[in-house]
mmCIF file of C-alpha atoms (C1' of nucleotides) in Angstrom:
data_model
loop_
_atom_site.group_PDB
_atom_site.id
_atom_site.type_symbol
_atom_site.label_atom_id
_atom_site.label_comp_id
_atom_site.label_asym_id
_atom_site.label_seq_id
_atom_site.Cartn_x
_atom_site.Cartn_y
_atom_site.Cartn_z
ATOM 1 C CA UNK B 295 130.790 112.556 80.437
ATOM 2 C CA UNK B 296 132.528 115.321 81.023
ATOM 3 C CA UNK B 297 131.446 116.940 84.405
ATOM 4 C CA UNK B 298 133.098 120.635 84.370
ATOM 5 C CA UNK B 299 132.412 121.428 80.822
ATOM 6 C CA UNK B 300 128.940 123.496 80.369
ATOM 7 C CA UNK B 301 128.046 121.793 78.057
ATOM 8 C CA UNK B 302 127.700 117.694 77.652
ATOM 9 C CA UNK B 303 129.100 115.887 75.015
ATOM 10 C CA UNK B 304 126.971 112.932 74.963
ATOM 11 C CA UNK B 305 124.130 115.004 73.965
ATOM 12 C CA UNK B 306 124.704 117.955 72.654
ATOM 13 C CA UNK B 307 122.963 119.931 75.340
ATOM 14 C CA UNK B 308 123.966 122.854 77.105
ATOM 15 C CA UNK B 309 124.158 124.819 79.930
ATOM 16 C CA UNK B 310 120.995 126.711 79.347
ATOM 17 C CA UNK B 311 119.012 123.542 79.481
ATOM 18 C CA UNK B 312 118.742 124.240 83.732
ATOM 19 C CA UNK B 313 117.906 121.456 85.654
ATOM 20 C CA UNK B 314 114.397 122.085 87.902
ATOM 21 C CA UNK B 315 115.242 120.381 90.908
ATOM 22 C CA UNK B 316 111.836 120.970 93.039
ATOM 23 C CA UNK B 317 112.133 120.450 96.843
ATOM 24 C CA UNK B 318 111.032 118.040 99.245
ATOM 25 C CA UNK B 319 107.743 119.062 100.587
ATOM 26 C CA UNK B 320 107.671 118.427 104.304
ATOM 27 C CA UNK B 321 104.961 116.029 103.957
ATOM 28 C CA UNK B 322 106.503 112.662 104.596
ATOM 29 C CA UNK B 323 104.104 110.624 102.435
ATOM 30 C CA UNK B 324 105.466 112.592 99.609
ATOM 31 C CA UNK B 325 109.045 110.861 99.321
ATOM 32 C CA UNK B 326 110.822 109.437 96.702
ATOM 33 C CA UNK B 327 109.345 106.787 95.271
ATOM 34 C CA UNK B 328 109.906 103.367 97.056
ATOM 35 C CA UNK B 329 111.376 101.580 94.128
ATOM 36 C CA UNK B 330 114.154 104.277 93.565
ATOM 37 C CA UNK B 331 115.560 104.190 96.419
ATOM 38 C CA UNK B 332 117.905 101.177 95.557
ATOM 39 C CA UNK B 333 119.670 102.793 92.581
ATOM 40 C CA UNK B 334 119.900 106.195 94.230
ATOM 41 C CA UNK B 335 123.372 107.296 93.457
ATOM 42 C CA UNK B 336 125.510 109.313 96.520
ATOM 43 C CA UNK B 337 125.469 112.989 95.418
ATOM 44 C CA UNK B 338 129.118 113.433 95.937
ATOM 45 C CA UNK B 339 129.417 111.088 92.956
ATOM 46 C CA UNK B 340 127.483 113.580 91.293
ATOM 47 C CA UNK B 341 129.623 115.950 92.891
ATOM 48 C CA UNK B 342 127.169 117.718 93.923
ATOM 49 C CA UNK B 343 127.172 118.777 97.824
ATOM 50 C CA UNK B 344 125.495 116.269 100.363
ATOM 51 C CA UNK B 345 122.154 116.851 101.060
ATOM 52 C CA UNK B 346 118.351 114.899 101.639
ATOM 53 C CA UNK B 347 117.908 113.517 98.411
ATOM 54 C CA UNK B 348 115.771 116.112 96.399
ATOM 55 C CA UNK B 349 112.683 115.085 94.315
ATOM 56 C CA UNK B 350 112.389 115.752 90.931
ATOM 57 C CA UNK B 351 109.188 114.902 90.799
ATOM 58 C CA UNK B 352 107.001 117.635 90.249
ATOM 59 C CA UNK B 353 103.853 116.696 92.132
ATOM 60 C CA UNK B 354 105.358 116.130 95.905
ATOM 61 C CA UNK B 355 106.989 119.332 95.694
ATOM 62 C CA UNK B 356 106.005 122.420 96.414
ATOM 63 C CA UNK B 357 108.756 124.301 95.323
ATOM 64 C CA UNK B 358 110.987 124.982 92.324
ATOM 65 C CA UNK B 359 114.608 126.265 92.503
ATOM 66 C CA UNK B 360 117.297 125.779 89.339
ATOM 67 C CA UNK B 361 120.222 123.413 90.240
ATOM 68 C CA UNK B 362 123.328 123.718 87.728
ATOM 69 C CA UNK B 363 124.371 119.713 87.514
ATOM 70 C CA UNK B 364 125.858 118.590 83.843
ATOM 71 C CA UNK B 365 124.684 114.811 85.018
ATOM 72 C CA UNK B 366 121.414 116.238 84.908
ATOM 73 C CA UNK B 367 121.779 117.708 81.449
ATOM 74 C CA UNK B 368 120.979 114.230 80.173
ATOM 75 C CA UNK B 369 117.446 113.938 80.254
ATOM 76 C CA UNK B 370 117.139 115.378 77.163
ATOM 77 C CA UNK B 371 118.515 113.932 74.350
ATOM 78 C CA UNK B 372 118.276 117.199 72.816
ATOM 79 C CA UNK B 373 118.416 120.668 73.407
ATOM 80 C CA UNK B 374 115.342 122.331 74.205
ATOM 81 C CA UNK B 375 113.120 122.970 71.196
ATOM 82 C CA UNK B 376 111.892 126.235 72.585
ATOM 83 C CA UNK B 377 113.417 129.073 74.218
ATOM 84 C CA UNK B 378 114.822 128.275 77.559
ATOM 85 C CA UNK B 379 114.715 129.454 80.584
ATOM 86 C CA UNK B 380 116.734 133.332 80.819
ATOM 87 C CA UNK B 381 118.039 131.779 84.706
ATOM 88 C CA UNK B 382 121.203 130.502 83.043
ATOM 89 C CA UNK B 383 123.723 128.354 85.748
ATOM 90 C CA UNK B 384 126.975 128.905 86.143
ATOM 91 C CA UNK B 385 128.926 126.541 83.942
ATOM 92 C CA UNK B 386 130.128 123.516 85.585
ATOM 93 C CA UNK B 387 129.084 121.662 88.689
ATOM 94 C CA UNK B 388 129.262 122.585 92.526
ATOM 95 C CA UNK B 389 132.490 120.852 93.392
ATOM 96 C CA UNK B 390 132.853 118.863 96.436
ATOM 97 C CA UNK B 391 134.803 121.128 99.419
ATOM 98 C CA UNK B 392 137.365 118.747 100.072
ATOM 99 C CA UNK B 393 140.095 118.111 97.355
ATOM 100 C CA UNK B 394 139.628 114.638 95.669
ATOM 101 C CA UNK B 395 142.030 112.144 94.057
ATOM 102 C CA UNK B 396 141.600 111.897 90.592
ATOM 103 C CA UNK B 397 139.182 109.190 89.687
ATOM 104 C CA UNK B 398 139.998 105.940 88.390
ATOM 105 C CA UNK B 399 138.895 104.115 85.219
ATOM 106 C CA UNK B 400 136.830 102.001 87.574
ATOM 107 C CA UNK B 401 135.237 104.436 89.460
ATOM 108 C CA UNK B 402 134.438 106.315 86.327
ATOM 109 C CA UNK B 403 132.629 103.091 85.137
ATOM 110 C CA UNK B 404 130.462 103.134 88.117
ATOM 111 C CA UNK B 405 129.699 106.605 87.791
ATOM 112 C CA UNK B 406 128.832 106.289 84.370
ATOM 113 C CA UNK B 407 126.092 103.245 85.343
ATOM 114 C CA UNK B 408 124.959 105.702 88.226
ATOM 115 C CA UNK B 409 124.111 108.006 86.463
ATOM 116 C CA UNK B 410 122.913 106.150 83.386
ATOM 117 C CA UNK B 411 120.539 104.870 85.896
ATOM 118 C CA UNK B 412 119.581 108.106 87.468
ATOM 119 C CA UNK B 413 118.746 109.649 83.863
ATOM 120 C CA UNK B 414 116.459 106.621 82.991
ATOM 121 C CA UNK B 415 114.502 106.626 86.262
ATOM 122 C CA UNK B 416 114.133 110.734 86.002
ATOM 123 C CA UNK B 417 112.882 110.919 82.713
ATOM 124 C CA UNK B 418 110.768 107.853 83.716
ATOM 125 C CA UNK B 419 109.301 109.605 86.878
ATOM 126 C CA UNK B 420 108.919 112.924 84.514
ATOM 127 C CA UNK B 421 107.256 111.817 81.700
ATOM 128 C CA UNK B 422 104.873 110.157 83.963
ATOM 129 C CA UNK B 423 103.797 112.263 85.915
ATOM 130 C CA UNK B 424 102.809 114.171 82.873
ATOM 131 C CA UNK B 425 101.133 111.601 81.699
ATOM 132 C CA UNK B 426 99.065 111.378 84.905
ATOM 133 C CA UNK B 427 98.363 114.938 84.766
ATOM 134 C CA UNK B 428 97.216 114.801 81.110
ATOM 135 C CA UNK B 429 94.727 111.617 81.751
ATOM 136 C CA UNK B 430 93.183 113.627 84.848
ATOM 137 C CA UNK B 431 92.746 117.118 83.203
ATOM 138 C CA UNK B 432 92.412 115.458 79.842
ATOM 139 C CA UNK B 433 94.771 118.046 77.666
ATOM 140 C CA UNK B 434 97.410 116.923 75.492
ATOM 141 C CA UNK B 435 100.795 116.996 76.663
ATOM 142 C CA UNK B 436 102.294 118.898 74.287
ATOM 143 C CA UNK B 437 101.088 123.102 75.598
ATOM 144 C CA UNK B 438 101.473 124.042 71.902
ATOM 145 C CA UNK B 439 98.430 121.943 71.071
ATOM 146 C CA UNK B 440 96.400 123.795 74.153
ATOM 147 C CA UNK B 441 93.639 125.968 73.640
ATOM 148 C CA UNK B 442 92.824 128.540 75.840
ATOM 149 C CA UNK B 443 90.601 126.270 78.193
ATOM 150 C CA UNK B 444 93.622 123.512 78.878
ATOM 151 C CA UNK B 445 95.805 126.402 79.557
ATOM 152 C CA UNK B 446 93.406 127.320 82.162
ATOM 153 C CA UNK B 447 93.292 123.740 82.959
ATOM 154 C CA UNK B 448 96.715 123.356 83.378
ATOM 155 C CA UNK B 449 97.710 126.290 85.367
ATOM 156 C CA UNK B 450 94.638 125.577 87.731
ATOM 157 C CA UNK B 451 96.468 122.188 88.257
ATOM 158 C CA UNK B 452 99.994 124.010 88.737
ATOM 159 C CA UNK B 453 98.034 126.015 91.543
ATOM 160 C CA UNK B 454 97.136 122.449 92.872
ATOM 161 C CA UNK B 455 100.081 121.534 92.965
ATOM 162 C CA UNK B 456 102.400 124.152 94.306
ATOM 163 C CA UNK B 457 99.646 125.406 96.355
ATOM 164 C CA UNK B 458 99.590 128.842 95.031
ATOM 165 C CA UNK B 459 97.060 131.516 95.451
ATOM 166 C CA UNK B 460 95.014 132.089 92.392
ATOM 167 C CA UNK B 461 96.759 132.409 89.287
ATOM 168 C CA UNK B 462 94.729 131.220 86.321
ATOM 169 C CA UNK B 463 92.844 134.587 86.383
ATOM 170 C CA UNK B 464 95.977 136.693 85.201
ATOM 171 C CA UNK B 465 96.121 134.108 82.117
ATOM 172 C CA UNK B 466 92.546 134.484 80.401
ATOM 173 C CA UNK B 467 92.730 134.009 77.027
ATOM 174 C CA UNK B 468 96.050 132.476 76.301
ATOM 175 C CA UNK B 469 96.194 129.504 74.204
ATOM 176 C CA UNK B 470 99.128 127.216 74.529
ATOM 177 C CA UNK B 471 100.873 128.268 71.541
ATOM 178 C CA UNK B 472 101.483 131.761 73.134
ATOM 179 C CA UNK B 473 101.605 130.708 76.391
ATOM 180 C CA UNK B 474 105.255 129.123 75.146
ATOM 181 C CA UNK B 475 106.231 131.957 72.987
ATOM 182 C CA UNK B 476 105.974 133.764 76.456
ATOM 183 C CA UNK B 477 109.297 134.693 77.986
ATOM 184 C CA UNK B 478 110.257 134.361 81.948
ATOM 185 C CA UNK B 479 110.296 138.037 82.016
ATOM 186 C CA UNK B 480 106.837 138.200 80.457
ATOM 187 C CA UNK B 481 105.208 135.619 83.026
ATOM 188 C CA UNK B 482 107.145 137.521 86.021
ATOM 189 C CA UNK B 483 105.022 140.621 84.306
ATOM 190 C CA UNK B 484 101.531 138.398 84.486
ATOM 191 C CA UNK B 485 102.439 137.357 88.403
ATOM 192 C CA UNK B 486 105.253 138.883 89.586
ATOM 193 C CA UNK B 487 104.926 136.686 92.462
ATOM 194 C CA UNK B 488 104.501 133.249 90.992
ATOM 195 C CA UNK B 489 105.940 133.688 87.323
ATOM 196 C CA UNK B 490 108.693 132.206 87.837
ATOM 197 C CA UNK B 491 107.364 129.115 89.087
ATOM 198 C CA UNK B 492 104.872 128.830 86.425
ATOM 199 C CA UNK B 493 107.588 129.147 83.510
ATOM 200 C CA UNK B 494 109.590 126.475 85.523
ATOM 201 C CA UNK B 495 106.768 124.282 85.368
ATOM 202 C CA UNK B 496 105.286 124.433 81.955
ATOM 203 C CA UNK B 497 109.434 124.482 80.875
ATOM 204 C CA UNK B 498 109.244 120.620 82.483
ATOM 205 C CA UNK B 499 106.184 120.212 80.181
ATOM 206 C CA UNK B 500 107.762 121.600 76.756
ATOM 207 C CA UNK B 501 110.760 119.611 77.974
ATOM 208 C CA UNK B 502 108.525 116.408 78.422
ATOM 209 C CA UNK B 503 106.637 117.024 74.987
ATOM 210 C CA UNK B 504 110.304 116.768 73.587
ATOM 211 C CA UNK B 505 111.693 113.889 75.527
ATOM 212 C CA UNK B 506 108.490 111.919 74.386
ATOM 213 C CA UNK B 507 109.697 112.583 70.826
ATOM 214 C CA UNK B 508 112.558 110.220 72.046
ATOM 215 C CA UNK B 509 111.670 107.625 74.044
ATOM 216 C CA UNK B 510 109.659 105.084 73.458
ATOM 217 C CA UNK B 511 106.036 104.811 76.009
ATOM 218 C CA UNK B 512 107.429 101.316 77.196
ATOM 219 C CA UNK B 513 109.979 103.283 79.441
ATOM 220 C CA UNK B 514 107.622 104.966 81.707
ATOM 221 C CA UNK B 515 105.087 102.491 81.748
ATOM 222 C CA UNK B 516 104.152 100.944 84.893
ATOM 223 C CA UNK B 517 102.009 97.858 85.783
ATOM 224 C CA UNK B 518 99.642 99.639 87.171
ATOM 225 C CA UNK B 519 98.681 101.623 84.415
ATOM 226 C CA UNK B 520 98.270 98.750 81.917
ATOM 227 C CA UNK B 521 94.737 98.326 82.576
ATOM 228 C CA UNK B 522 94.151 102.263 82.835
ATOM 229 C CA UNK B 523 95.696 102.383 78.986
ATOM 230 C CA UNK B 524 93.653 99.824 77.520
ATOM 231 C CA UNK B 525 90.856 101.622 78.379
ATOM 232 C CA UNK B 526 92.071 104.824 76.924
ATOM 233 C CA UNK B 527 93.292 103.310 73.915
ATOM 234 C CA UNK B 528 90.054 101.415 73.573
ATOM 235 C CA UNK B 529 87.457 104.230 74.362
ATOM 236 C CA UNK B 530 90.183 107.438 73.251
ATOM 237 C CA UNK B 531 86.647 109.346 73.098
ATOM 238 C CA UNK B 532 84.570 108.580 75.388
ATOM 239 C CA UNK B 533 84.589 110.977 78.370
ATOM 240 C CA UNK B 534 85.686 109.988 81.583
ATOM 241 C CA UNK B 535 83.262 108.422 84.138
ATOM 242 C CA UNK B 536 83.584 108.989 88.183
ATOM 243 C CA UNK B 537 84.619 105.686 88.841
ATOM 244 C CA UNK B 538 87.424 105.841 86.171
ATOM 245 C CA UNK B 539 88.614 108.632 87.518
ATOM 246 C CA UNK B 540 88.807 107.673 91.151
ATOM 247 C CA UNK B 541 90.821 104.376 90.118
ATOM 248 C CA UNK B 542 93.143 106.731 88.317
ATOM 249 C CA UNK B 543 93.810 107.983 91.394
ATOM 250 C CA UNK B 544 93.946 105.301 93.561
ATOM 251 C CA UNK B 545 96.768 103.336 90.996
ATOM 252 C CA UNK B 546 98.919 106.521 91.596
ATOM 253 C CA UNK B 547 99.443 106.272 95.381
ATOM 254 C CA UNK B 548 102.678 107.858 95.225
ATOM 255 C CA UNK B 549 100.902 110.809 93.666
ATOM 256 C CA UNK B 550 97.559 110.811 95.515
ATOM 257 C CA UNK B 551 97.393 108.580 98.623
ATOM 258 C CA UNK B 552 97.023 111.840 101.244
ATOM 259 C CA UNK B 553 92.997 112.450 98.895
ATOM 260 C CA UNK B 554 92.735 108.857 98.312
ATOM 261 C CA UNK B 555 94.114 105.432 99.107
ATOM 262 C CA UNK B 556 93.104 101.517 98.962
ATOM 263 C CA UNK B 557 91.865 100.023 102.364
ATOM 264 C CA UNK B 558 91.702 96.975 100.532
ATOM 265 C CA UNK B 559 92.646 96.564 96.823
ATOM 266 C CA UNK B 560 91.813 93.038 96.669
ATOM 267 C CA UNK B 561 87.699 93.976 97.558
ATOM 268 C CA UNK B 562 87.963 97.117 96.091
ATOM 269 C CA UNK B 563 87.424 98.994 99.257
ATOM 270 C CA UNK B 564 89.352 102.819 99.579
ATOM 271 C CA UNK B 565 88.906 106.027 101.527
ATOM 272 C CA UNK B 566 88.649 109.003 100.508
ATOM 273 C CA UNK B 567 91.423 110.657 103.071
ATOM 274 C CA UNK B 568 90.751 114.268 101.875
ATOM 275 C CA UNK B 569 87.214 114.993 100.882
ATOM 276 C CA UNK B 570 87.726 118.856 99.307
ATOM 277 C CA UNK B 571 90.710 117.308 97.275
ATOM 278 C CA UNK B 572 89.193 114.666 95.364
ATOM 279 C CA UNK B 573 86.216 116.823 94.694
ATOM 280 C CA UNK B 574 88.738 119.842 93.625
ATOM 281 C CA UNK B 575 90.607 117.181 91.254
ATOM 282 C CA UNK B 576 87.071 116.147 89.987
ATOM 283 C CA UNK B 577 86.075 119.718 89.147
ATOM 284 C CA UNK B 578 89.495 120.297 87.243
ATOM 285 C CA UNK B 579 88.763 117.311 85.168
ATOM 286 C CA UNK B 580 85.616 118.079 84.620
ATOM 287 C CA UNK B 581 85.702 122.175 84.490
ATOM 288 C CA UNK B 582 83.011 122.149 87.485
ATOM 289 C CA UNK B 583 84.704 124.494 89.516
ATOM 290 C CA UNK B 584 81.953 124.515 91.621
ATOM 291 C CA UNK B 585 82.371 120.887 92.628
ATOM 292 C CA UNK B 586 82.142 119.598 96.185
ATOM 293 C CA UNK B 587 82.194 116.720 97.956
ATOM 294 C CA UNK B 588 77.962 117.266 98.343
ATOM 295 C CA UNK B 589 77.940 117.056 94.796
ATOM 296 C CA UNK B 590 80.820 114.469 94.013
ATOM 297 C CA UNK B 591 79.621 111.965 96.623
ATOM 298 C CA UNK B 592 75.873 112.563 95.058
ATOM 299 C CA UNK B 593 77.256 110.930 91.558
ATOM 300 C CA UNK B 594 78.741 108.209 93.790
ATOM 301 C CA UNK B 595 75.738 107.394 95.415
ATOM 302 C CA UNK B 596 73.935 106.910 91.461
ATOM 303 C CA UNK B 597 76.779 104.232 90.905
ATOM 304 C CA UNK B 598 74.778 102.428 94.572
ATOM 305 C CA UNK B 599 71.620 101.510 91.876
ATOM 306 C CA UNK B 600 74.010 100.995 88.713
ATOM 307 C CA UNK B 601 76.002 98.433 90.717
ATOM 308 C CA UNK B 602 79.176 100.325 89.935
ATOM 309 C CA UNK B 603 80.291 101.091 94.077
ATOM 310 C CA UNK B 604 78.720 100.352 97.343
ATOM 311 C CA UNK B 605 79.549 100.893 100.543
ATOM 312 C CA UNK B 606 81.276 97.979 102.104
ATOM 313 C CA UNK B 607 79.441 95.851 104.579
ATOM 314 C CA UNK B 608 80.660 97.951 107.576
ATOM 315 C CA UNK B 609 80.023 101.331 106.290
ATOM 316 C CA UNK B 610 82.214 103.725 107.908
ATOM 317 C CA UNK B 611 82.736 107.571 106.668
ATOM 318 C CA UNK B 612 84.282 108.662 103.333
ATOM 319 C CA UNK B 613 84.680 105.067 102.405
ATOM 320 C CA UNK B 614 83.375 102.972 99.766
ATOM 321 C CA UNK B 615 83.721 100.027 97.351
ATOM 322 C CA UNK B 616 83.707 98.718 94.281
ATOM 323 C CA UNK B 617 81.318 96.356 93.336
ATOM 324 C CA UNK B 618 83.329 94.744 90.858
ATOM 325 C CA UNK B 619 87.624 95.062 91.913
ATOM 326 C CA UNK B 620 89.780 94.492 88.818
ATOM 327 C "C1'" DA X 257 79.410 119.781 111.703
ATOM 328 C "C1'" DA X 258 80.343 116.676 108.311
ATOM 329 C "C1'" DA X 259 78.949 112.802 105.971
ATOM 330 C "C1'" DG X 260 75.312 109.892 104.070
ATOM 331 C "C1'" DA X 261 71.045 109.023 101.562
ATOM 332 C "C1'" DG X 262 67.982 109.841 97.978
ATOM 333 C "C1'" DG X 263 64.325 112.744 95.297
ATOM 334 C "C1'" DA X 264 63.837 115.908 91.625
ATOM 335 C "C1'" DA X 265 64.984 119.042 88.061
ATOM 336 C "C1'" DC X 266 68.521 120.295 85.183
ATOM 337 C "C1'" DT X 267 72.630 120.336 81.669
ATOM 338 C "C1'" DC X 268 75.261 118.452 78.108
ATOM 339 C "C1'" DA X 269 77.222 115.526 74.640
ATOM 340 C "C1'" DT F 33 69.228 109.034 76.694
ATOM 341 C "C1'" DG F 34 72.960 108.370 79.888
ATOM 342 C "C1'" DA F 35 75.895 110.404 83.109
ATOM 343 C "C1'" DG F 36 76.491 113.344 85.791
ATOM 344 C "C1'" DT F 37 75.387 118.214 88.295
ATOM 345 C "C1'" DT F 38 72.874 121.058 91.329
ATOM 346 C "C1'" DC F 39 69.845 121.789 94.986
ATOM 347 C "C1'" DC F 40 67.251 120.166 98.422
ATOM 348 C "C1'" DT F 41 65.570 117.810 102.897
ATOM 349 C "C1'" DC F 42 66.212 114.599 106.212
ATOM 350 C "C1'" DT F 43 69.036 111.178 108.878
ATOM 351 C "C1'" DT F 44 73.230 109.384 110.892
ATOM 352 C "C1'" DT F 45 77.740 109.577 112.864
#
DNA sequence: AAAGAGGAACTCA
DNA sequence: TGAGTTCCTCTTT
């Protein structure tokens, strides 16, 4: 691959497909995910400058900024399908300060692996997140299928998770379809504030719609979501129940262990760590936005006579169990 | 004060 | 009719 060129060879992408690199949030619980951190390649391989590795995974981030890589250009195996983003890079990548030797054939190999194995794990750790998000808010993944409601949905989500100020109001009425047929300058005009955030995000979303046109489900599928599936695939109608939901959260602890996490998988035993949270999430799924933890801990307490959850044998606060662990 | 428990009326698919 | 949702009162932590 060509690293100074705008655009990228392999793919036929260019330099207007930006890469949204989305900063660490301070948290510390929202890192990397544990199992990338073997195949992390060194940035100056990239050559990109050093810094803490950055996330590109939307929901531990509270931030977007555009980085110009051409490594990163990848992920998509094409361009775009829509209009991209009017932030255009520079062409060609931040070099490195100090002058480098030329690299070898070897070294070239090793690069190409590194990053072969960076673009699998990114689109991977995209297109699943997405997938998480769609499950939980139940809206398609494509935003040119959304209606007005699933925009509303969505950008109440995006508010989640960039923890913005109220935004969904300045978007009444907006179906998907024109939602993407928006330009940056026309969102900046909606928020002038946040617009530019919001196109970044729903730009990862038209980008993930197109990626999934490309690869195959089996890449981003995780154990852990196995189960989850089969239950979608076999009930695709049904709507979601409580209990579902809060398992949905609790296999996704790199997404949602600071509202929710396992004491004990094995007896089915978690806490709920942040009460307002998991009640907020509940609401967005369900389009209560009224919902509370009074409320949401009232439908818990109706699984007590179905024999769905209990609370354990030592009851202590905000935790509970269910009565049958997969 | 926040969480827990449960009754009762209500909505909605 | 089932599965919550909403509101309520009272108890426990």
């Amino acid at each position: 691959m060509s690293m100074g060129s705008p655009g990228c060879e392999h793919t036929g992408c260019t330099a207007h497909s930006p890469l949204y690199i989305i900063q660490p949030h301070t948290d510390a619980r929202m890192a990397w995910p544990d199992e990338a951190e073997d195949i992390k390649p060194p940035r100056s391989l990239l050559g990109l400058p050093e810094l803490s590795w950055p996330g590109v995974f939307f929901p531990r981030y509270d931030r977007l900024a555009v980085e110009e890589s051409s490594w990163m250009l990848r992920m998509t195996e094409t361009p775009a399908p829509v209009a991209p983003p009017s932030r255009t890079p520079e062409p060609g990548p931040a070099k490195p300060s100090q002058p480098q030797e030329p690299p070898s054939e070897m070294d070239g190999q090793v690069e190409e692996r590194c990053l072969e194995q960076v673009h699998t794990m990114v689109v991977g750790e995209v297109l699943k997140d997405v997938d998480t998000a769609c499950k939980l808010l139940n809206i398609a993944p494509d935003p040119l299928d959304w209606s007005c409601v699933h925009v509303q949905k969505w950008l109440l989500w995006t508010e989640h998770l960039y923890r913005l100020p109220q935004v969904s109001t300045v978007f009444q009425e907006v179906s998907g379809r024109d939602l993407c047929s928006m330009t940056e300058a026309d969102f900046r005009q909606h928020s002038s504030q946040f617009g530019d955030i919001l196109y970044a995000h729903l730009d990862i979303w038209r980008s993930a719609a197109a990626m999934k046109e490309h690869c195959p489900p089996e890449d981003t599928k995780s154990a852990d979501d196995d189960s989850w599936s089969d239950v979608k695939r076999n009930y695709p109608s049904q709507p979601i129940h409580l209990w579902q939901f809060l398992r949905e959260l609790l296999v996704k602890p790199h997404n949602y262990s600071r509202c929710i996490r396992w004491i004990n998988r094995e007896k089915g035993i978690f806490k709920i760590e942040d009460s307002a949270l998991v009640a907020r999430l509940w609401g967005i799924r369900k389009n209560r936005p009224a919902m509370n933890y009074d409320k949401l801990s009232r439908s818990i307490r109706q699984y007590y006579k179905k024999g769905i959850i209990r609370k354990p044998d030592v009851s202590r606060r905000l935790v509970y169990q269910f009565v049958n662990p997969v």
